[in-house]
Amino acid sequence: MTITKEHLLKVYQDMVLIRRFEEVVEKYSKNGTIPGFIHLSIGQEAAQAGVIDTLKETDYKFPDHRGHGAIVLSSRPEDRKTIMAEIFGKKTGINGGRGGSMHINDLKVRNMGFNGIQGSTVVTSLGTAFASFYNHTDDVTVVFMGDGTLGEGTCHESMNMAATWKLPLIYVLINNQYAISTKYTESHPQEYLADWAKGYLVPSETIDGNDIEVVIESTQKAIERARKGEGPTLIEMMTYRWQGHFSGDPAAYRPQGELESWKEKCPIKQTKSKLMNIYGISELDLDLIQRKTEDEVEGYLQFSLASPWPSTDDATSWVYSDISVEGRK
Amino acid sequence: MTITKEHLLKVYQDMVLIRRFEEVVEKYSKNGTIPGFIHLSIGQEAAQAGVIDTLKETDYKFPDHRGHGAIVLSSRPEDRKTIMAEIFGKKTGINGGRGGSMHINDLKVRNMGFNGIQGSTVVTSLGTAFASFYNHTDDVTVVFMGDGTLGEGTCHESMNMAATWKLPLIYVLINNQYAISTKYTESHPQEYLADWAKGYLVPSETIDGNDIEVVIESTQKAIERARKGEGPTLIEMMTYRWQGHFSGDPAAYRPQGELESWKEKCPIKQTKSKLMNIYGISELDLDLIQRKTEDEVEGYLQFSLASPWPSTDDATSWVYSDISVEGRK
Amino acid sequence: MNRTITFAKAINEAIHQEMDRDEKVFIIGEDVAKMGGDFGITSGIWKKWPHRAFDTALSESAIIGLSCGAALCGLRPVAELMFADFIGVCYDQIVNNAAKLCYMFEGKASAQIVVRAVTGGGIRCAYHHSQCIEPWLMNIPGLVVVAPATPYEAKGLLVSAIRSNNPVIFLEHKGLYNKKGDVPEELYDLPLYESKVVRKGNDITLVAAMSMVDFALRAAEDLSKEGVSCEIINPLTLFPLDKETIINSVAKTGRLVIIQEGPKFMGYAAEIGSMVYEDIFEYLKAPMKRVTSLDTPMPFSPGLEDYVMPQYADVKKACSEVMSF
Amino acid sequence: MNRTITFAKAINEAIHQEMDRDEKVFIIGEDVAKMGGDFGITSGIWKKWPHRAFDTALSESAIIGLSCGAALCGLRPVAELMFADFIGVCYDQIVNNAAKLCYMFEGKASAQIVVRAVTGGGIRCAYHHSQCIEPWLMNIPGLVVVAPATPYEAKGLLVSAIRSNNPVIFLEHKGLYNKKGDVPEELYDLPLYESKVVRKGNDITLVAAMSMVDFALRAAEDLSKEGVSCEIINPLTLFPLDKETIINSVAKTGRLVIIQEGPKFMGYAAEIGSMVYEDIFEYLKAPMKRVTSLDTPMPFSPGLEDYVMPQYADVKKACSEVMSF
Ligand SMILES: Cc1ncc(C[n+]2csc(CCOP(=O)(O)OP(=O)(O)O)c2C)c(N)n1
Ligand SMILES: Cc1ncc(C[n+]2csc(CCOP(=O)(O)OP(=O)(O)O)c2C)c(N)n1
Ligand SMILES: [Mg+2]
Ligand SMILES: [Mg+2]
């Protein structure tokens, strides 16, 4: 497959947006403005942008804990500043500042949110896929999961059920080499984690997760299968997180030179050179995209910084759908 | 492989013992003398007898809920009556009547007991296998599990870890076609459940679980691999339970004729005809075994019936290893 | 029209009638479809709605996870856990997923699921098939725990549970399945979050749920002969608890006896006692008494199991102690 | 020799010294070996004993299951759960396996494991990384739940936990890791199942554990200026609880205030309150008060999290209420 120049340019912009978004989040996390733990996806932009690019708004999306990119790209442009505000814990956040970086959902675009317990969304996503089947709609479900997350028992229960019932569910296994400090080869017996799916007779492949064309092509195939009622697919996308596990982790467990060699394979850089060398787009044009994106994200940042904190009443609302919970007296 | 005449005769006796034991348990369960639920293994004797036959006393054994056969054969002959007494809930039971049919353990022979939560022993058994590895002994661990039990997430976590660390663990997957009312093909995507292990690059095979020679041969191979440090194996043993899920279940979910066709494949009948036709053992000799076994089991029964009930103090002992728990005042 | 039917049948009828009314309702679980459930509670449903009844693998986390996801899409899953003890293998899905989704989605969606689970002791099934798991769930904001004692309550409360947008753990005590009672044939619902005053009285407040209500009724009868008048309260929704009804009753009687199956330590009797001690201390006339199971795993042998379960004699003893204090 | 070290270091030292003493002890968990733990608590162990420190996959059920099985073989696993909230995914292994093995094996073997888990709120990690899971475990006979408040207690209690033949859930409050205190360099142990009287007093009994002990100390200090004398009790072993020390104290003071992180409803403060109400009613002078978290999931935004957590102002208020009753 080759995608069109316009298409490649569009996903290039998407990746630049993720990168910039994460850079800003990183800065304000490191300087203490953003509370809590932040898991950055710098280096993994192609996997996120490529997958989201192939989905329609009514497809169900389950981002993972390193999912800012997928979340931002799933959202409507006018909502993006509220995603950053959420990460800052502000009242204007898309979830009222109540969830923060790890818990951002947006029903409008069927971003179904993340659950801080690894492997949890892997079974929740069965339910949205099931709903498509129950309601006879053609919406597919995509769940993002990490190489480490594959250790959880829920992965088995999910894959077993999805395969048996041929649910329209796509497992996007982002293999960024590590679960915190543990290399995937130390915690799994397979050389290619995609092989795991074979035990369930589920089609799977291991792809270069830094090549956005490959990501798009592979995801499209999986989505087609799912929409035709042929069941789940697992795609292992090989990539790398440039930062530590969370923003601030020195990542001392990485062998020397590993990061640098992966930086060579930067998905944005790769696409940029394709755009320039194959499609003849000028560096100037690409710089313009960069600058526009920076301005855009600067807007999110200013919005977030200027936004108010939630009021304490917000802590006790919606524990239940119908009855209220006492606050402090 | 062919096993010797003496060996085949020995395991024939083993199977006859299981069958008789279960028949007596069934009778006293149906007439209300044995409390609680009973899961009978009639029809599955070859799988139990063949596996236990290949193990030494210091190998770790995790029977399943349908495990009377494996439990009795693992035990020392002098203890067998206490196993039946346990099922009757008597003070003389091997666990003081406290566990009953589903919870019989015997540390002397490394019968590590069953846990009523399906899939639980599948991870506990990692620990005994790990202990062999940690202590550098050559004891292997065998865990029995059903086709239904394979649905539990623990199976994945166990297989993943055992395969990664090459633990000496053998998964004996007794495929008796059903989990309660659910046919294995309705809850799993594979035609051969053994294929599941391939996802972990773990050797596996599907065998005729009613042919005790095949069971022994396959188990021996797996044990050899395990003792050599080559890691886990999964063996799917195809068989059938003649009774319903629990004693009393009418098993209305079974298609007409299915039970009858499996009765044709009765493991005891098969072995009997081999002993007679290939090894020239007389029907009289085999009848003698049958009668001796009946007497033997009658002894267990009388012991069980005559035994006293536990005293109420037994309810509160050993909740903790060191401190006591209050009884009624 | 009222008829006398069993507790089991009442549950079955509630599901039938709600499925009739709302096509978003479906059932899912191990052996719930073709077989109609391990205890036969869902019988007839698969036959009527073959595409709305789902037998699953032994995958409780997937059952609850799927239910949560489907609920977020607007469906109304009624999942069966078979034995409540199995909640351990899907506990995360209940406490960290179902319980928190409404909060996480700010009420725009929620885990509008029902998890039916068979609870309690008495049938000689030992450690893993006899537990009272109520307390494992009652410290988890977002969950609802419902525990009927009669067929009438079972039907009406299950209907409300299915219609609720909250995740409801619906506890069915195995000792009650064959219990009979009057139940209207028509569809009706009963309010969640409301305790029931089962019997009015002035001297002692007896709190009891599920099969313990029978103990309370028996004790009230026995004590009335001695001139002691018991008020019996069945919380029905154990969590979130209707505090007021209990508080009002104890404010009147000044005496509290709680009969609770399950280990004493950290059982829900503890919360009820503390609630009263904290809120209406000035009305209390005597120490509270708890009649509970012993703090042990559940043994198999009948005599042992009976010994571990709450004793009627202890109910009587507790009542005379609080009266003579 | 006494030195001042952190709570984190005290835990690290306990494991080191016990591993030195007993080769049956090993550590297992996610990132506990090469990295030395997500919070750095097990650092240096893998370097010293590369064959006794095991990094695992994200498989908490397997971690606990393996630990139980290894314990039955006589080993002494010290497992790390990272965040205590993750107990949900291995809850069955804890409550239905670890907790019951001693009973099932009639004391001939048991789940002699330690499960270290980081508990509590305060670091803006929202729903699934901030919970107080103590109550989820305290209704399960067979389990031991230990919760130190100082580096000294952490070291001594962890040593005892490792040596215990019972399954011990060892709770490490994330807010305490950097707390410093005097700790002997030598190996020592502290008794399980014994509450500690942190401060003697006559007017109010304050019960507090883990990071709440600081609130209690501060309140006692403040109140002493007003002539009110507080006795502070830290249970240390939350379950099974040393009832006597608390009962004796409240029998003396007649007044009880419990400071507990985590939702109020069915928190362990409920059990402590009921215990007192049941056993020493005649000594009580005022209603018990509970100062707790709100009954909500834990929100992320700092102001929200702070609001949900127990408030010092409420401790003061509770104390004056019980004094002026
Ligand atoms: C059940 C559970 N166990 C452990 C954790 C802690 N944890 C959070 S992320 C993570 C590593 C996940 O690795 P992977 O799935 O590869 O994703 P990555 O961080 O590499 O993107 C761990 C262990 C958790 N959140 N939930
Ligand atoms: C976690 C859990 N879920 C469900 C059950 C109830 N249950 C007991 S046995 C069984 C079927 C098991 O089927 P299989 O593993 O095939 O064994 P079989 O009974 O056929 O021997 C079920 C569902 C259980 N005990 N534990
Ligand atoms: Mg990873
Ligand atoms: Mg089966």
PDB file of C-alpha atoms in Angstrom, chain B residues 37-243:
ATOM      1  CA  PHE B  37     -21.671 -31.741  46.033  1.00  0.00           C
ATOM      2  CA  ILE B  38     -19.752 -34.636  44.530  1.00  0.00           C
ATOM      3  CA  HIS B  39     -18.002 -34.565  41.157  1.00  0.00           C
ATOM      4  CA  LEU B  40     -17.434 -38.079  39.905  1.00  0.00           C
ATOM      5  CA  SER B  41     -14.690 -39.202  37.581  1.00  0.00           C
ATOM      6  CA  ILE B  42     -16.237 -42.379  36.251  1.00  0.00           C
ATOM      7  CA  GLY B  43     -15.164 -42.684  32.622  1.00  0.00           C
ATOM      8  CA  GLN B  44     -11.977 -40.678  33.168  1.00  0.00           C
ATOM      9  CA  GLU B  45      -9.959 -43.297  35.018  1.00  0.00           C
ATOM     10  CA  ALA B  46      -7.228 -43.716  32.432  1.00  0.00           C
ATOM     11  CA  ALA B  47      -6.196 -40.088  32.537  1.00  0.00           C
ATOM     12  CA  GLN B  48      -5.964 -40.069  36.314  1.00  0.00           C
ATOM     13  CA  ALA B  49      -4.352 -43.468  36.712  1.00  0.00           C
ATOM     14  CA  GLY B  50      -1.926 -43.034  33.853  1.00  0.00           C
ATOM     15  CA  VAL B  51      -0.634 -39.687  35.048  1.00  0.00           C
ATOM     16  CA  ILE B  52      -0.258 -40.663  38.690  1.00  0.00           C
ATOM     17  CA  ASP B  53       1.415 -43.891  37.669  1.00  0.00           C
ATOM     18  CA  THR B  54       4.268 -42.000  36.038  1.00  0.00           C
ATOM     19  CA  LEU B  55       4.960 -39.782  39.046  1.00  0.00           C
ATOM     20  CA  LYS B  56       7.095 -40.421  42.084  1.00  0.00           C
ATOM     21  CA  GLU B  57       5.923 -39.707  45.601  1.00  0.00           C
ATOM     22  CA  THR B  58       7.941 -36.493  45.848  1.00  0.00           C
ATOM     23  CA  ASP B  59       6.506 -35.020  42.683  1.00  0.00           C
ATOM     24  CA  TYR B  60       3.867 -32.387  43.405  1.00  0.00           C
ATOM     25  CA  LYS B  61       0.302 -33.227  42.437  1.00  0.00           C
ATOM     26  CA  PHE B  62      -2.599 -30.841  42.144  1.00  0.00           C
ATOM     27  CA  PRO B  63      -5.801 -32.822  41.612  1.00  0.00           C
ATOM     28  CA  ASP B  64      -8.877 -31.054  40.312  1.00  0.00           C
ATOM     29  CA  HIS B  65     -12.441 -31.007  41.626  1.00  0.00           C
ATOM     30  CA  ARG B  66     -13.135 -34.254  39.824  1.00  0.00           C
ATOM     31  CA  GLY B  67     -10.023 -35.713  41.342  1.00  0.00           C
ATOM     32  CA  HIS B  68     -10.935 -38.545  43.713  1.00  0.00           C
ATOM     33  CA  GLY B  69      -9.122 -40.952  41.434  1.00  0.00           C
ATOM     34  CA  ALA B  70      -5.866 -39.036  41.322  1.00  0.00           C
ATOM     35  CA  ILE B  71      -6.078 -38.437  45.065  1.00  0.00           C
ATOM     36  CA  VAL B  72      -6.644 -42.072  45.970  1.00  0.00           C
ATOM     37  CA  LEU B  73      -3.888 -43.302  43.694  1.00  0.00           C
ATOM     38  CA  SER B  74      -1.428 -40.706  44.945  1.00  0.00           C
ATOM     39  CA  SER B  75      -2.014 -41.739  48.508  1.00  0.00           C
ATOM     40  CA  ARG B  76      -0.390 -44.551  50.421  1.00  0.00           C
ATOM     41  CA  PRO B  77      -2.626 -47.621  50.556  1.00  0.00           C
ATOM     42  CA  GLU B  78      -2.996 -47.420  54.307  1.00  0.00           C
ATOM     43  CA  ASP B  79      -4.415 -43.885  54.006  1.00  0.00           C
ATOM     44  CA  ARG B  80      -7.064 -44.608  51.443  1.00  0.00           C
ATOM     45  CA  LYS B  81      -9.837 -45.260  53.876  1.00  0.00           C
ATOM     46  CA  THR B  82      -9.229 -41.831  55.371  1.00  0.00           C
ATOM     47  CA  ILE B  83      -9.826 -40.308  51.977  1.00  0.00           C
ATOM     48  CA  MET B  84     -13.251 -41.813  51.828  1.00  0.00           C
ATOM     49  CA  ALA B  85     -13.857 -40.790  55.435  1.00  0.00           C
ATOM     50  CA  GLU B  86     -12.996 -37.239  54.412  1.00  0.00           C
ATOM     51  CA  ILE B  87     -15.641 -37.328  51.727  1.00  0.00           C
ATOM     52  CA  PHE B  88     -18.104 -38.448  54.392  1.00  0.00           C
ATOM     53  CA  GLY B  89     -17.034 -35.518  56.568  1.00  0.00           C
ATOM     54  CA  LYS B  90     -15.772 -37.678  59.378  1.00  0.00           C
ATOM     55  CA  LYS B  91     -13.205 -36.901  62.062  1.00  0.00           C
ATOM     56  CA  THR B  92     -11.006 -39.726  60.757  1.00  0.00           C
ATOM     57  CA  GLY B  93     -10.936 -38.102  57.337  1.00  0.00           C
ATOM     58  CA  ILE B  94      -7.492 -37.333  56.014  1.00  0.00           C
ATOM     59  CA  ASN B  95      -8.201 -33.645  56.635  1.00  0.00           C
ATOM     60  CA  GLY B  96     -10.374 -34.168  59.673  1.00  0.00           C
ATOM     61  CA  GLY B  97     -13.614 -33.932  57.709  1.00  0.00           C
ATOM     62  CA  ARG B  98     -13.034 -30.273  57.316  1.00  0.00           C
ATOM     63  CA  GLY B  99     -12.491 -30.196  53.575  1.00  0.00           C
ATOM     64  CA  GLY B 100     -14.713 -32.882  52.080  1.00  0.00           C
ATOM     65  CA  SER B 101     -14.708 -34.159  48.522  1.00  0.00           C
ATOM     66  CA  MET B 102     -13.320 -31.027  46.941  1.00  0.00           C
ATOM     67  CA  HIS B 103     -10.556 -30.246  49.393  1.00  0.00           C
ATOM     68  CA  ILE B 104      -8.379 -33.244  50.061  1.00  0.00           C
ATOM     69  CA  ASN B 105      -4.670 -32.771  50.533  1.00  0.00           C
ATOM     70  CA  ASP B 106      -1.950 -35.073  51.746  1.00  0.00           C
ATOM     71  CA  LEU B 107       1.457 -33.507  52.175  1.00  0.00           C
ATOM     72  CA  LYS B 108       3.202 -36.848  52.773  1.00  0.00           C
ATOM     73  CA  VAL B 109       2.688 -37.769  49.149  1.00  0.00           C
ATOM     74  CA  ARG B 110       2.688 -34.188  47.926  1.00  0.00           C
ATOM     75  CA  ASN B 111      -0.954 -34.146  47.018  1.00  0.00           C
ATOM     76  CA  MET B 112      -1.304 -30.383  47.317  1.00  0.00           C
ATOM     77  CA  GLY B 113      -5.072 -30.327  47.337  1.00  0.00           C
ATOM     78  CA  PHE B 114      -7.693 -28.592  45.287  1.00  0.00           C
ATOM     79  CA  ASN B 115      -9.079 -25.107  45.633  1.00  0.00           C
ATOM     80  CA  GLY B 116     -12.766 -24.702  44.836  1.00  0.00           C
ATOM     81  CA  ILE B 117     -12.055 -21.710  42.658  1.00  0.00           C
ATOM     82  CA  GLN B 118     -11.358 -23.046  39.206  1.00  0.00           C
ATOM     83  CA  GLY B 119      -7.972 -22.003  37.914  1.00  0.00           C
ATOM     84  CA  SER B 120      -6.542 -21.316  41.340  1.00  0.00           C
ATOM     85  CA  THR B 121      -4.310 -24.380  41.533  1.00  0.00           C
ATOM     86  CA  VAL B 122      -3.103 -23.531  38.046  1.00  0.00           C
ATOM     87  CA  VAL B 123      -1.147 -20.669  39.611  1.00  0.00           C
ATOM     88  CA  THR B 124      -0.415 -22.315  42.971  1.00  0.00           C
ATOM     89  CA  SER B 125       1.286 -25.080  41.053  1.00  0.00           C
ATOM     90  CA  LEU B 126       3.738 -22.518  39.678  1.00  0.00           C
ATOM     91  CA  GLY B 127       5.014 -22.284  43.221  1.00  0.00           C
ATOM     92  CA  THR B 128       5.818 -25.919  43.777  1.00  0.00           C
ATOM     93  CA  ALA B 129       7.478 -26.038  40.364  1.00  0.00           C
ATOM     94  CA  PHE B 130       9.362 -22.907  41.326  1.00  0.00           C
ATOM     95  CA  ALA B 131      10.458 -24.525  44.596  1.00  0.00           C
ATOM     96  CA  SER B 132      12.023 -27.420  42.669  1.00  0.00           C
ATOM     97  CA  PHE B 133      13.895 -24.888  40.590  1.00  0.00           C
ATOM     98  CA  TYR B 134      14.886 -22.790  43.615  1.00  0.00           C
ATOM     99  CA  ASN B 135      16.005 -25.820  45.614  1.00  0.00           C
ATOM    100  CA  HIS B 136      17.581 -27.628  42.666  1.00  0.00           C
ATOM    101  CA  THR B 137      15.558 -30.799  43.071  1.00  0.00           C
ATOM    102  CA  ASP B 138      14.172 -32.859  40.230  1.00  0.00           C
ATOM    103  CA  ASP B 139      10.592 -33.027  41.476  1.00  0.00           C
ATOM    104  CA  VAL B 140       8.101 -32.057  38.840  1.00  0.00           C
ATOM    105  CA  THR B 141       4.642 -30.648  39.358  1.00  0.00           C
ATOM    106  CA  VAL B 142       1.491 -31.869  37.682  1.00  0.00           C
ATOM    107  CA  VAL B 143      -1.664 -29.808  37.703  1.00  0.00           C
ATOM    108  CA  PHE B 144      -4.951 -31.257  36.541  1.00  0.00           C
ATOM    109  CA  MET B 145      -7.383 -28.861  34.928  1.00  0.00           C
ATOM    110  CA  GLY B 146     -10.565 -29.184  32.924  1.00  0.00           C
ATOM    111  CA  ASP B 147     -11.493 -27.914  29.480  1.00  0.00           C
ATOM    112  CA  GLY B 148     -13.742 -25.358  31.143  1.00  0.00           C
ATOM    113  CA  THR B 149     -11.107 -24.206  33.575  1.00  0.00           C
ATOM    114  CA  LEU B 150      -8.967 -23.123  30.661  1.00  0.00           C
ATOM    115  CA  GLY B 151     -11.233 -20.065  30.468  1.00  0.00           C
ATOM    116  CA  GLU B 152      -9.717 -18.542  33.597  1.00  0.00           C
ATOM    117  CA  GLY B 153      -7.140 -15.781  33.331  1.00  0.00           C
ATOM    118  CA  THR B 154      -4.889 -17.616  35.759  1.00  0.00           C
ATOM    119  CA  CYS B 155      -4.184 -20.206  33.057  1.00  0.00           C
ATOM    120  CA  HIS B 156      -2.545 -17.521  30.966  1.00  0.00           C
ATOM    121  CA  GLU B 157      -0.547 -16.049  33.807  1.00  0.00           C
ATOM    122  CA  SER B 158       0.624 -19.498  34.780  1.00  0.00           C
ATOM    123  CA  MET B 159       1.561 -20.665  31.315  1.00  0.00           C
ATOM    124  CA  ASN B 160       3.273 -17.390  30.507  1.00  0.00           C
ATOM    125  CA  MET B 161       5.426 -17.546  33.617  1.00  0.00           C
ATOM    126  CA  ALA B 162       6.140 -21.266  33.460  1.00  0.00           C
ATOM    127  CA  ALA B 163       7.163 -20.968  29.819  1.00  0.00           C
ATOM    128  CA  THR B 164       9.346 -17.918  30.406  1.00  0.00           C
ATOM    129  CA  TRP B 165      11.132 -19.479  33.358  1.00  0.00           C
ATOM    130  CA  LYS B 166      11.027 -23.032  31.990  1.00  0.00           C
ATOM    131  CA  LEU B 167       9.504 -24.372  35.181  1.00  0.00           C
ATOM    132  CA  PRO B 168       9.016 -28.143  35.593  1.00  0.00           C
ATOM    133  CA  LEU B 169       5.251 -28.002  35.354  1.00  0.00           C
ATOM    134  CA  ILE B 170       2.942 -30.300  33.436  1.00  0.00           C
ATOM    135  CA  TYR B 171      -0.562 -29.162  32.614  1.00  0.00           C
ATOM    136  CA  VAL B 172      -2.865 -32.138  32.335  1.00  0.00           C
ATOM    137  CA  LEU B 173      -5.909 -30.760  30.599  1.00  0.00           C
ATOM    138  CA  ILE B 174      -8.713 -33.261  31.015  1.00  0.00           C
ATOM    139  CA  ASN B 175     -11.036 -32.526  28.137  1.00  0.00           C
ATOM    140  CA  ASN B 176     -14.205 -34.334  29.106  1.00  0.00           C
ATOM    141  CA  GLN B 177     -16.163 -32.296  26.546  1.00  0.00           C
ATOM    142  CA  TYR B 178     -18.123 -30.164  28.972  1.00  0.00           C
ATOM    143  CA  ALA B 179     -17.862 -27.519  31.616  1.00  0.00           C
ATOM    144  CA  ILE B 180     -21.104 -28.135  33.456  1.00  0.00           C
ATOM    145  CA  SER B 181     -23.449 -27.787  30.439  1.00  0.00           C
ATOM    146  CA  THR B 182     -21.142 -25.951  28.093  1.00  0.00           C
ATOM    147  CA  LYS B 183     -19.374 -27.856  25.345  1.00  0.00           C
ATOM    148  CA  TYR B 184     -15.749 -26.827  25.045  1.00  0.00           C
ATOM    149  CA  THR B 185     -16.218 -25.754  21.457  1.00  0.00           C
ATOM    150  CA  GLU B 186     -18.762 -23.167  22.584  1.00  0.00           C
ATOM    151  CA  SER B 187     -16.402 -21.445  24.959  1.00  0.00           C
ATOM    152  CA  HIS B 188     -13.060 -21.777  23.223  1.00  0.00           C
ATOM    153  CA  PRO B 189     -12.011 -20.924  19.692  1.00  0.00           C
ATOM    154  CA  GLN B 190      -9.692 -23.896  19.184  1.00  0.00           C
ATOM    155  CA  GLU B 191     -10.705 -27.277  17.868  1.00  0.00           C
ATOM    156  CA  TYR B 192      -7.826 -28.738  19.859  1.00  0.00           C
ATOM    157  CA  LEU B 193      -7.357 -26.984  23.151  1.00  0.00           C
ATOM    158  CA  ALA B 194      -3.759 -28.165  23.163  1.00  0.00           C
ATOM    159  CA  ASP B 195      -3.149 -25.614  20.414  1.00  0.00           C
ATOM    160  CA  TRP B 196      -3.542 -22.894  22.979  1.00  0.00           C
ATOM    161  CA  ALA B 197      -0.118 -23.740  24.424  1.00  0.00           C
ATOM    162  CA  LYS B 198       1.481 -23.086  21.050  1.00  0.00           C
ATOM    163  CA  GLY B 199       0.932 -19.400  21.604  1.00  0.00           C
ATOM    164  CA  TYR B 200       3.528 -19.707  24.379  1.00  0.00           C
ATOM    165  CA  LEU B 201       5.807 -21.939  22.317  1.00  0.00           C
ATOM    166  CA  VAL B 202       5.065 -24.691  24.819  1.00  0.00           C
ATOM    167  CA  PRO B 203       4.965 -28.264  23.509  1.00  0.00           C
ATOM    168  CA  SER B 204       1.511 -29.751  23.659  1.00  0.00           C
ATOM    169  CA  GLU B 205      -0.505 -32.572  22.245  1.00  0.00           C
ATOM    170  CA  THR B 206      -4.026 -33.869  22.181  1.00  0.00           C
ATOM    171  CA  ILE B 207      -4.211 -37.531  23.048  1.00  0.00           C
ATOM    172  CA  ASP B 208      -6.759 -40.256  23.584  1.00  0.00           C
ATOM    173  CA  GLY B 209      -7.275 -39.898  27.303  1.00  0.00           C
ATOM    174  CA  ASN B 210      -9.072 -43.193  27.507  1.00  0.00           C
ATOM    175  CA  ASP B 211      -6.073 -45.200  26.346  1.00  0.00           C
ATOM    176  CA  ILE B 212      -3.916 -45.584  29.398  1.00  0.00           C
ATOM    177  CA  GLU B 213      -0.839 -46.581  27.433  1.00  0.00           C
ATOM    178  CA  VAL B 214      -1.030 -43.387  25.449  1.00  0.00           C
ATOM    179  CA  VAL B 215      -1.552 -41.401  28.632  1.00  0.00           C
ATOM    180  CA  ILE B 216       1.498 -42.934  30.270  1.00  0.00           C
ATOM    181  CA  GLU B 217       3.685 -42.468  27.244  1.00  0.00           C
ATOM    182  CA  SER B 218       2.741 -38.843  26.772  1.00  0.00           C
ATOM    183  CA  THR B 219       3.104 -38.029  30.455  1.00  0.00           C
ATOM    184  CA  GLN B 220       6.509 -39.679  30.604  1.00  0.00           C
ATOM    185  CA  LYS B 221       7.753 -37.549  27.758  1.00  0.00           C
ATOM    186  CA  ALA B 222       6.515 -34.414  29.459  1.00  0.00           C
ATOM    187  CA  ILE B 223       8.094 -35.385  32.756  1.00  0.00           C
ATOM    188  CA  GLU B 224      11.392 -36.078  31.093  1.00  0.00           C
ATOM    189  CA  ARG B 225      11.389 -32.641  29.504  1.00  0.00           C
ATOM    190  CA  ALA B 226      10.505 -31.071  32.822  1.00  0.00           C
ATOM    191  CA  ARG B 227      13.190 -32.923  34.769  1.00  0.00           C
ATOM    192  CA  LYS B 228      15.758 -31.897  32.200  1.00  0.00           C
ATOM    193  CA  GLY B 229      14.858 -28.252  32.743  1.00  0.00           C
ATOM    194  CA  GLU B 230      13.222 -27.857  29.373  1.00  0.00           C
ATOM    195  CA  GLY B 231      10.081 -26.380  30.820  1.00  0.00           C
ATOM    196  CA  PRO B 232       6.369 -26.997  30.816  1.00  0.00           C
ATOM    197  CA  THR B 233       4.210 -29.186  28.616  1.00  0.00           C
ATOM    198  CA  LEU B 234       0.479 -29.266  28.131  1.00  0.00           C
ATOM    199  CA  ILE B 235      -1.305 -32.528  27.426  1.00  0.00           C
ATOM    200  CA  GLU B 236      -4.929 -32.465  26.414  1.00  0.00           C
ATOM    201  CA  MET B 237      -6.519 -35.786  27.278  1.00  0.00           C
ATOM    202  CA  MET B 238      -9.770 -36.431  25.477  1.00  0.00           C
ATOM    203  CA  THR B 239     -12.256 -38.273  27.627  1.00  0.00           C
ATOM    204  CA  TYR B 240     -15.784 -38.144  28.981  1.00  0.00           C
ATOM    205  CA  ARG B 241     -17.512 -38.061  32.325  1.00  0.00           C
ATOM    206  CA  TRP B 242     -20.300 -40.586  32.424  1.00  0.00           C
ATOM    207  CA  GLN B 243     -22.205 -38.820  35.171  1.00  0.00           C
TER     208      GLN B 243
END
